[in-house]
Amino acid sequence: MATVSMFLFAIFLIFFTTQAMVWVMSFCCKRPDDGDEYINPYRIVPREEHENYKRYERQEYLDSFRK
């Protein structure tokens, strides 16, 4: 029974020390404060081009009434 309790205690110590190390290291990492400036790099169409395309489609739609 003593070996099982020692094993469980060792597992607890390993878990506790890794969590403590992660907690301490989290203070060293600085998170970026780019709330509004974030652009998703995986977007298929970048935002500015998308806005231009929507404007182009709207203009084409309005021009179709003039013809």
PDB file of N, CA and C in Angstrom:
ATOM      1  N   MET A   1       0.828  -1.201   0.000  1.00  0.00           N
ATOM      2  CA  MET A   1       0.000   0.000   0.000  1.00  0.00           C
ATOM      3  C   MET A   1       0.866   1.255   0.000  1.00  0.00           C
ATOM      4  N   ALA A   2       2.016   1.164   0.624  1.00  0.00           N
ATOM      5  CA  ALA A   2       2.894   2.334   0.693  1.00  0.00           C
ATOM      6  C   ALA A   2       3.407   2.707  -0.688  1.00  0.00           C
ATOM      7  N   THR A   3       3.674   1.701  -1.526  1.00  0.00           N
ATOM      8  CA  THR A   3       4.197   2.012  -2.860  1.00  0.00           C
ATOM      9  C   THR A   3       3.138   2.698  -3.719  1.00  0.00           C
ATOM     10  N   VAL A   4       1.878   2.298  -3.550  1.00  0.00           N
ATOM     11  CA  VAL A   4       0.804   2.932  -4.320  1.00  0.00           C
ATOM     12  C   VAL A   4       0.644   4.382  -3.898  1.00  0.00           C
ATOM     13  N   SER A   5       0.673   4.638  -2.603  1.00  0.00           N
ATOM     14  CA  SER A   5       0.521   6.016  -2.129  1.00  0.00           C
ATOM     15  C   SER A   5       1.719   6.869  -2.550  1.00  0.00           C
ATOM     16  N   MET A   6       2.927   6.278  -2.548  1.00  0.00           N
ATOM     17  CA  MET A   6       4.100   7.030  -3.008  1.00  0.00           C
ATOM     18  C   MET A   6       3.992   7.329  -4.504  1.00  0.00           C
ATOM     19  N   PHE A   7       3.481   6.369  -5.263  1.00  0.00           N
ATOM     20  CA  PHE A   7       3.310   6.578  -6.695  1.00  0.00           C
ATOM     21  C   PHE A   7       2.299   7.693  -6.960  1.00  0.00           C
ATOM     22  N   LEU A   8       1.169   7.654  -6.256  1.00  0.00           N
ATOM     23  CA  LEU A   8       0.163   8.696  -6.428  1.00  0.00           C
ATOM     24  C   LEU A   8       0.698  10.063  -6.007  1.00  0.00           C
ATOM     25  N   PHE A   9       1.485  10.087  -4.934  1.00  0.00           N
ATOM     26  CA  PHE A   9       2.082  11.346  -4.484  1.00  0.00           C
ATOM     27  C   PHE A   9       3.063  11.874  -5.530  1.00  0.00           C
ATOM     28  N   ALA A  10       3.843  10.989  -6.139  1.00  0.00           N
ATOM     29  CA  ALA A  10       4.788  11.410  -7.177  1.00  0.00           C
ATOM     30  C   ALA A  10       4.037  11.960  -8.391  1.00  0.00           C
ATOM     31  N   ILE A  11       2.958  11.306  -8.775  1.00  0.00           N
ATOM     32  CA  ILE A  11       2.142  11.804  -9.891  1.00  0.00           C
ATOM     33  C   ILE A  11       1.576  13.177  -9.557  1.00  0.00           C
ATOM     34  N   PHE A  12       1.093  13.343  -8.322  1.00  0.00           N
ATOM     35  CA  PHE A  12       0.571  14.639  -7.888  1.00  0.00           C
ATOM     36  C   PHE A  12       1.654  15.703  -7.948  1.00  0.00           C
ATOM     37  N   LEU A  13       2.853  15.371  -7.468  1.00  0.00           N
ATOM     38  CA  LEU A  13       3.943  16.354  -7.496  1.00  0.00           C
ATOM     39  C   LEU A  13       4.305  16.757  -8.920  1.00  0.00           C
ATOM     40  N   ILE A  14       4.363  15.792  -9.807  1.00  0.00           N
ATOM     41  CA  ILE A  14       4.683  16.103 -11.204  1.00  0.00           C
ATOM     42  C   ILE A  14       3.605  17.008 -11.796  1.00  0.00           C
ATOM     43  N   PHE A  15       2.349  16.680 -11.561  1.00  0.00           N
ATOM     44  CA  PHE A  15       1.250  17.492 -12.077  1.00  0.00           C
ATOM     45  C   PHE A  15       1.279  18.895 -11.480  1.00  0.00           C
ATOM     46  N   PHE A  16       1.471  18.982 -10.168  1.00  0.00           N
ATOM     47  CA  PHE A  16       1.474  20.280  -9.490  1.00  0.00           C
ATOM     48  C   PHE A  16       2.622  21.154  -9.972  1.00  0.00           C
ATOM     49  N   THR A  17       3.818  20.578 -10.102  1.00  0.00           N
ATOM     50  CA  THR A  17       4.963  21.392 -10.531  1.00  0.00           C
ATOM     51  C   THR A  17       4.805  21.860 -11.974  1.00  0.00           C
ATOM     52  N   THR A  18       4.267  21.021 -12.844  1.00  0.00           N
ATOM     53  CA  THR A  18       4.073  21.478 -14.226  1.00  0.00           C
ATOM     54  C   THR A  18       3.037  22.592 -14.290  1.00  0.00           C
ATOM     55  N   GLN A  19       1.969  22.472 -13.511  1.00  0.00           N
ATOM     56  CA  GLN A  19       0.964  23.534 -13.500  1.00  0.00           C
ATOM     57  C   GLN A  19       1.539  24.822 -12.916  1.00  0.00           C
ATOM     58  N   ALA A  20       2.359  24.704 -11.876  1.00  0.00           N
ATOM     59  CA  ALA A  20       2.980  25.891 -11.284  1.00  0.00           C
ATOM     60  C   ALA A  20       3.937  26.547 -12.271  1.00  0.00           C
ATOM     61  N   MET A  21       4.689  25.749 -13.019  1.00  0.00           N
ATOM     62  CA  MET A  21       5.611  26.312 -14.009  1.00  0.00           C
ATOM     63  C   MET A  21       4.844  27.034 -15.116  1.00  0.00           C
ATOM     64  N   VAL A  22       3.751  26.459 -15.558  1.00  0.00           N
ATOM     65  CA  VAL A  22       2.941  27.114 -16.592  1.00  0.00           C
ATOM     66  C   VAL A  22       2.366  28.416 -16.066  1.00  0.00           C
ATOM     67  N   TRP A  23       1.918  28.419 -14.816  1.00  0.00           N
ATOM     68  CA  TRP A  23       1.361  29.630 -14.221  1.00  0.00           C
ATOM     69  C   TRP A  23       2.415  30.722 -14.120  1.00  0.00           C
ATOM     70  N   VAL A  24       3.623  30.372 -13.686  1.00  0.00           N
ATOM     71  CA  VAL A  24       4.698  31.363 -13.565  1.00  0.00           C
ATOM     72  C   VAL A  24       5.102  31.875 -14.941  1.00  0.00           C
ATOM     73  N   MET A  25       5.210  30.983 -15.916  1.00  0.00           N
ATOM     74  CA  MET A  25       5.619  31.401 -17.254  1.00  0.00           C
ATOM     75  C   MET A  25       4.545  32.241 -17.936  1.00  0.00           C
ATOM     76  N   SER A  26       3.296  32.119 -17.514  1.00  0.00           N
ATOM     77  CA  SER A  26       2.240  32.913 -18.136  1.00  0.00           C
ATOM     78  C   SER A  26       2.410  34.398 -17.853  1.00  0.00           C
ATOM     79  N   PHE A  27       3.127  34.746 -16.792  1.00  0.00           N
ATOM     80  CA  PHE A  27       3.376  36.156 -16.508  1.00  0.00           C
ATOM     81  C   PHE A  27       4.410  36.742 -17.458  1.00  0.00           C
ATOM     82  N   CYS A  28       5.259  35.899 -18.025  1.00  0.00           N
ATOM     83  CA  CYS A  28       6.300  36.376 -18.937  1.00  0.00           C
ATOM     84  C   CYS A  28       5.759  36.635 -20.336  1.00  0.00           C
ATOM     85  N   CYS A  29       4.698  35.952 -20.701  1.00  0.00           N
ATOM     86  CA  CYS A  29       4.147  36.098 -22.051  1.00  0.00           C
ATOM     87  C   CYS A  29       3.255  37.330 -22.096  1.00  0.00           C
ATOM     88  N   LYS A  30       3.487  38.182 -23.089  1.00  0.00           N
ATOM     89  CA  LYS A  30       2.660  39.365 -23.240  1.00  0.00           C
ATOM     90  C   LYS A  30       1.682  39.126 -24.380  1.00  0.00           C
ATOM     91  N   ARG A  31       0.425  39.332 -24.106  1.00  0.00           N
ATOM     92  CA  ARG A  31      -0.595  39.143 -25.129  1.00  0.00           C
ATOM     93  C   ARG A  31      -0.722  40.419 -25.946  1.00  0.00           C
ATOM     94  N   PRO A  32      -0.901  40.298 -27.258  1.00  0.00           N
ATOM     95  CA  PRO A  32      -1.049  41.503 -28.086  1.00  0.00           C
ATOM     96  C   PRO A  32      -2.391  42.188 -27.824  1.00  0.00           C
ATOM     97  N   ASP A  33      -2.366  43.509 -27.843  1.00  0.00           N
ATOM     98  CA  ASP A  33      -3.581  44.291 -27.617  1.00  0.00           C
ATOM     99  C   ASP A  33      -4.074  44.892 -28.928  1.00  0.00           C
ATOM    100  N   ASP A  34      -4.188  44.069 -29.967  1.00  0.00           N
ATOM    101  CA  ASP A  34      -4.634  44.553 -31.276  1.00  0.00           C
ATOM    102  C   ASP A  34      -6.098  44.209 -31.486  1.00  0.00           C
ATOM    103  N   GLY A  35      -6.959  44.566 -30.598  1.00  0.00           N
ATOM    104  CA  GLY A  35      -8.344  44.148 -30.698  1.00  0.00           C
ATOM    105  C   GLY A  35      -8.990  44.395 -32.038  1.00  0.00           C
ATOM    106  N   ASP A  36      -8.959  45.640 -32.518  1.00  0.00           N
ATOM    107  CA  ASP A  36      -9.644  45.967 -33.767  1.00  0.00           C
ATOM    108  C   ASP A  36      -8.759  45.779 -34.985  1.00  0.00           C
ATOM    109  N   GLU A  37      -7.466  45.680 -34.806  1.00  0.00           N
ATOM    110  CA  GLU A  37      -6.553  45.602 -35.936  1.00  0.00           C
ATOM    111  C   GLU A  37      -6.317  44.174 -36.404  1.00  0.00           C
ATOM    112  N   TYR A  38      -6.926  43.206 -35.752  1.00  0.00           N
ATOM    113  CA  TYR A  38      -6.687  41.811 -36.125  1.00  0.00           C
ATOM    114  C   TYR A  38      -7.344  41.505 -37.458  1.00  0.00           C
ATOM    115  N   ILE A  39      -6.579  40.911 -38.368  1.00  0.00           N
ATOM    116  CA  ILE A  39      -7.099  40.466 -39.657  1.00  0.00           C
ATOM    117  C   ILE A  39      -6.843  38.972 -39.745  1.00  0.00           C
ATOM    118  N   ASN A  40      -7.873  38.223 -40.016  1.00  0.00           N
ATOM    119  CA  ASN A  40      -7.744  36.774 -40.118  1.00  0.00           C
ATOM    120  C   ASN A  40      -6.941  36.429 -41.369  1.00  0.00           C
ATOM    121  N   PRO A  41      -5.777  35.797 -41.223  1.00  0.00           N
ATOM    122  CA  PRO A  41      -4.959  35.503 -42.403  1.00  0.00           C
ATOM    123  C   PRO A  41      -5.555  34.424 -43.292  1.00  0.00           C
ATOM    124  N   TYR A  42      -6.559  33.707 -42.811  1.00  0.00           N
ATOM    125  CA  TYR A  42      -7.150  32.630 -43.587  1.00  0.00           C
ATOM    126  C   TYR A  42      -8.391  33.063 -44.360  1.00  0.00           C
ATOM    127  N   ARG A  43      -8.670  34.370 -44.371  1.00  0.00           N
ATOM    128  CA  ARG A  43      -9.803  34.847 -45.169  1.00  0.00           C
ATOM    129  C   ARG A  43      -9.530  34.593 -46.639  1.00  0.00           C
ATOM    130  N   ILE A  44     -10.536  34.140 -47.362  1.00  0.00           N
ATOM    131  CA  ILE A  44     -10.363  33.876 -48.789  1.00  0.00           C
ATOM    132  C   ILE A  44     -10.182  35.190 -49.543  1.00  0.00           C
ATOM    133  N   VAL A  45     -11.003  36.180 -49.212  1.00  0.00           N
ATOM    134  CA  VAL A  45     -10.902  37.492 -49.847  1.00  0.00           C
ATOM    135  C   VAL A  45     -10.588  38.499 -48.748  1.00  0.00           C
ATOM    136  N   PRO A  46      -9.513  39.257 -48.884  1.00  0.00           N
ATOM    137  CA  PRO A  46      -9.220  40.272 -47.866  1.00  0.00           C
ATOM    138  C   PRO A  46     -10.361  41.281 -47.762  1.00  0.00           C
ATOM    139  N   ARG A  47     -10.477  41.887 -46.611  1.00  0.00           N
ATOM    140  CA  ARG A  47     -11.620  42.747 -46.312  1.00  0.00           C
ATOM    141  C   ARG A  47     -11.750  43.908 -47.302  1.00  0.00           C
ATOM    142  N   GLU A  48     -10.649  44.582 -47.613  1.00  0.00           N
ATOM    143  CA  GLU A  48     -10.730  45.750 -48.490  1.00  0.00           C
ATOM    144  C   GLU A  48     -11.174  45.350 -49.900  1.00  0.00           C
ATOM    145  N   GLU A  49     -10.630  44.267 -50.403  1.00  0.00           N
ATOM    146  CA  GLU A  49     -11.039  43.803 -51.730  1.00  0.00           C
ATOM    147  C   GLU A  49     -12.499  43.375 -51.724  1.00  0.00           C
ATOM    148  N   HIS A  50     -12.934  42.799 -50.636  1.00  0.00           N
ATOM    149  CA  HIS A  50     -14.330  42.374 -50.532  1.00  0.00           C
ATOM    150  C   HIS A  50     -15.255  43.587 -50.581  1.00  0.00           C
ATOM    151  N   GLU A  51     -14.889  44.657 -49.862  1.00  0.00           N
ATOM    152  CA  GLU A  51     -15.704  45.871 -49.879  1.00  0.00           C
ATOM    153  C   GLU A  51     -15.749  46.464 -51.278  1.00  0.00           C
ATOM    154  N   ASN A  52     -14.609  46.477 -51.969  1.00  0.00           N
ATOM    155  CA  ASN A  52     -14.583  47.004 -53.335  1.00  0.00           C
ATOM    156  C   ASN A  52     -15.454  46.158 -54.252  1.00  0.00           C
ATOM    157  N   TYR A  53     -15.419  44.857 -54.075  1.00  0.00           N
ATOM    158  CA  TYR A  53     -16.213  43.973 -54.922  1.00  0.00           C
ATOM    159  C   TYR A  53     -17.703  44.165 -54.661  1.00  0.00           C
ATOM    160  N   LYS A  54     -18.078  44.338 -53.391  1.00  0.00           N
ATOM    161  CA  LYS A  54     -19.485  44.591 -53.085  1.00  0.00           C
ATOM    162  C   LYS A  54     -19.939  45.897 -53.730  1.00  0.00           C
ATOM    163  N   ARG A  55     -19.075  46.911 -53.679  1.00  0.00           N
ATOM    164  CA  ARG A  55     -19.391  48.187 -54.303  1.00  0.00           C
ATOM    165  C   ARG A  55     -19.548  48.012 -55.817  1.00  0.00           C
ATOM    166  N   TYR A  56     -18.668  47.224 -56.413  1.00  0.00           N
ATOM    167  CA  TYR A  56     -18.729  46.954 -57.851  1.00  0.00           C
ATOM    168  C   TYR A  56     -20.020  46.220 -58.211  1.00  0.00           C
ATOM    169  N   GLU A  57     -20.385  45.215 -57.424  1.00  0.00           N
ATOM    170  CA  GLU A  57     -21.629  44.486 -57.691  1.00  0.00           C
ATOM    171  C   GLU A  57     -22.844  45.403 -57.573  1.00  0.00           C
ATOM    172  N   ARG A  58     -22.847  46.266 -56.566  1.00  0.00           N
ATOM    173  CA  ARG A  58     -23.955  47.195 -56.381  1.00  0.00           C
ATOM    174  C   ARG A  58     -24.061  48.137 -57.578  1.00  0.00           C
ATOM    175  N   GLN A  59     -22.906  48.630 -58.040  1.00  0.00           N
ATOM    176  CA  GLN A  59     -22.904  49.532 -59.189  1.00  0.00           C
ATOM    177  C   GLN A  59     -23.393  48.816 -60.451  1.00  0.00           C
ATOM    178  N   GLU A  60     -22.958  47.571 -60.632  1.00  0.00           N
ATOM    179  CA  GLU A  60     -23.426  46.794 -61.792  1.00  0.00           C
ATOM    180  C   GLU A  60     -24.939  46.578 -61.718  1.00  0.00           C
ATOM    181  N   TYR A  61     -25.436  46.341 -60.540  1.00  0.00           N
ATOM    182  CA  TYR A  61     -26.873  46.136 -60.360  1.00  0.00           C
ATOM    183  C   TYR A  61     -27.641  47.411 -60.702  1.00  0.00           C
ATOM    184  N   LEU A  62     -27.153  48.553 -60.220  1.00  0.00           N
ATOM    185  CA  LEU A  62     -27.820  49.821 -60.511  1.00  0.00           C
ATOM    186  C   LEU A  62     -27.713  50.177 -61.989  1.00  0.00           C
ATOM    187  N   ASP A  63     -26.579  49.852 -62.604  1.00  0.00           N
ATOM    188  CA  ASP A  63     -26.409  50.123 -64.033  1.00  0.00           C
ATOM    189  C   ASP A  63     -27.339  49.265 -64.882  1.00  0.00           C
ATOM    190  N   SER A  64     -27.702  48.104 -64.389  1.00  0.00           N
ATOM    191  CA  SER A  64     -28.581  47.230 -65.168  1.00  0.00           C
ATOM    192  C   SER A  64     -29.970  47.850 -65.333  1.00  0.00           C
ATOM    193  N   PHE A  65     -30.380  48.709 -64.407  1.00  0.00           N
ATOM    194  CA  PHE A  65     -31.671  49.384 -64.536  1.00  0.00           C
ATOM    195  C   PHE A  65     -31.624  50.497 -65.574  1.00  0.00           C
ATOM    196  N   ARG A  66     -30.464  51.086 -65.777  1.00  0.00           N
ATOM    197  CA  ARG A  66     -30.325  52.207 -66.704  1.00  0.00           C
ATOM    198  C   ARG A  66     -30.352  51.755 -68.153  1.00  0.00           C
ATOM    199  N   LYS A  67     -30.008  50.514 -68.415  1.00  0.00           N
ATOM    200  CA  LYS A  67     -29.938  50.029 -69.800  1.00  0.00           C
ATOM    201  C   LYS A  67     -31.296  49.765 -70.388  1.00  0.00           C
TER     202      LYS A  67
END
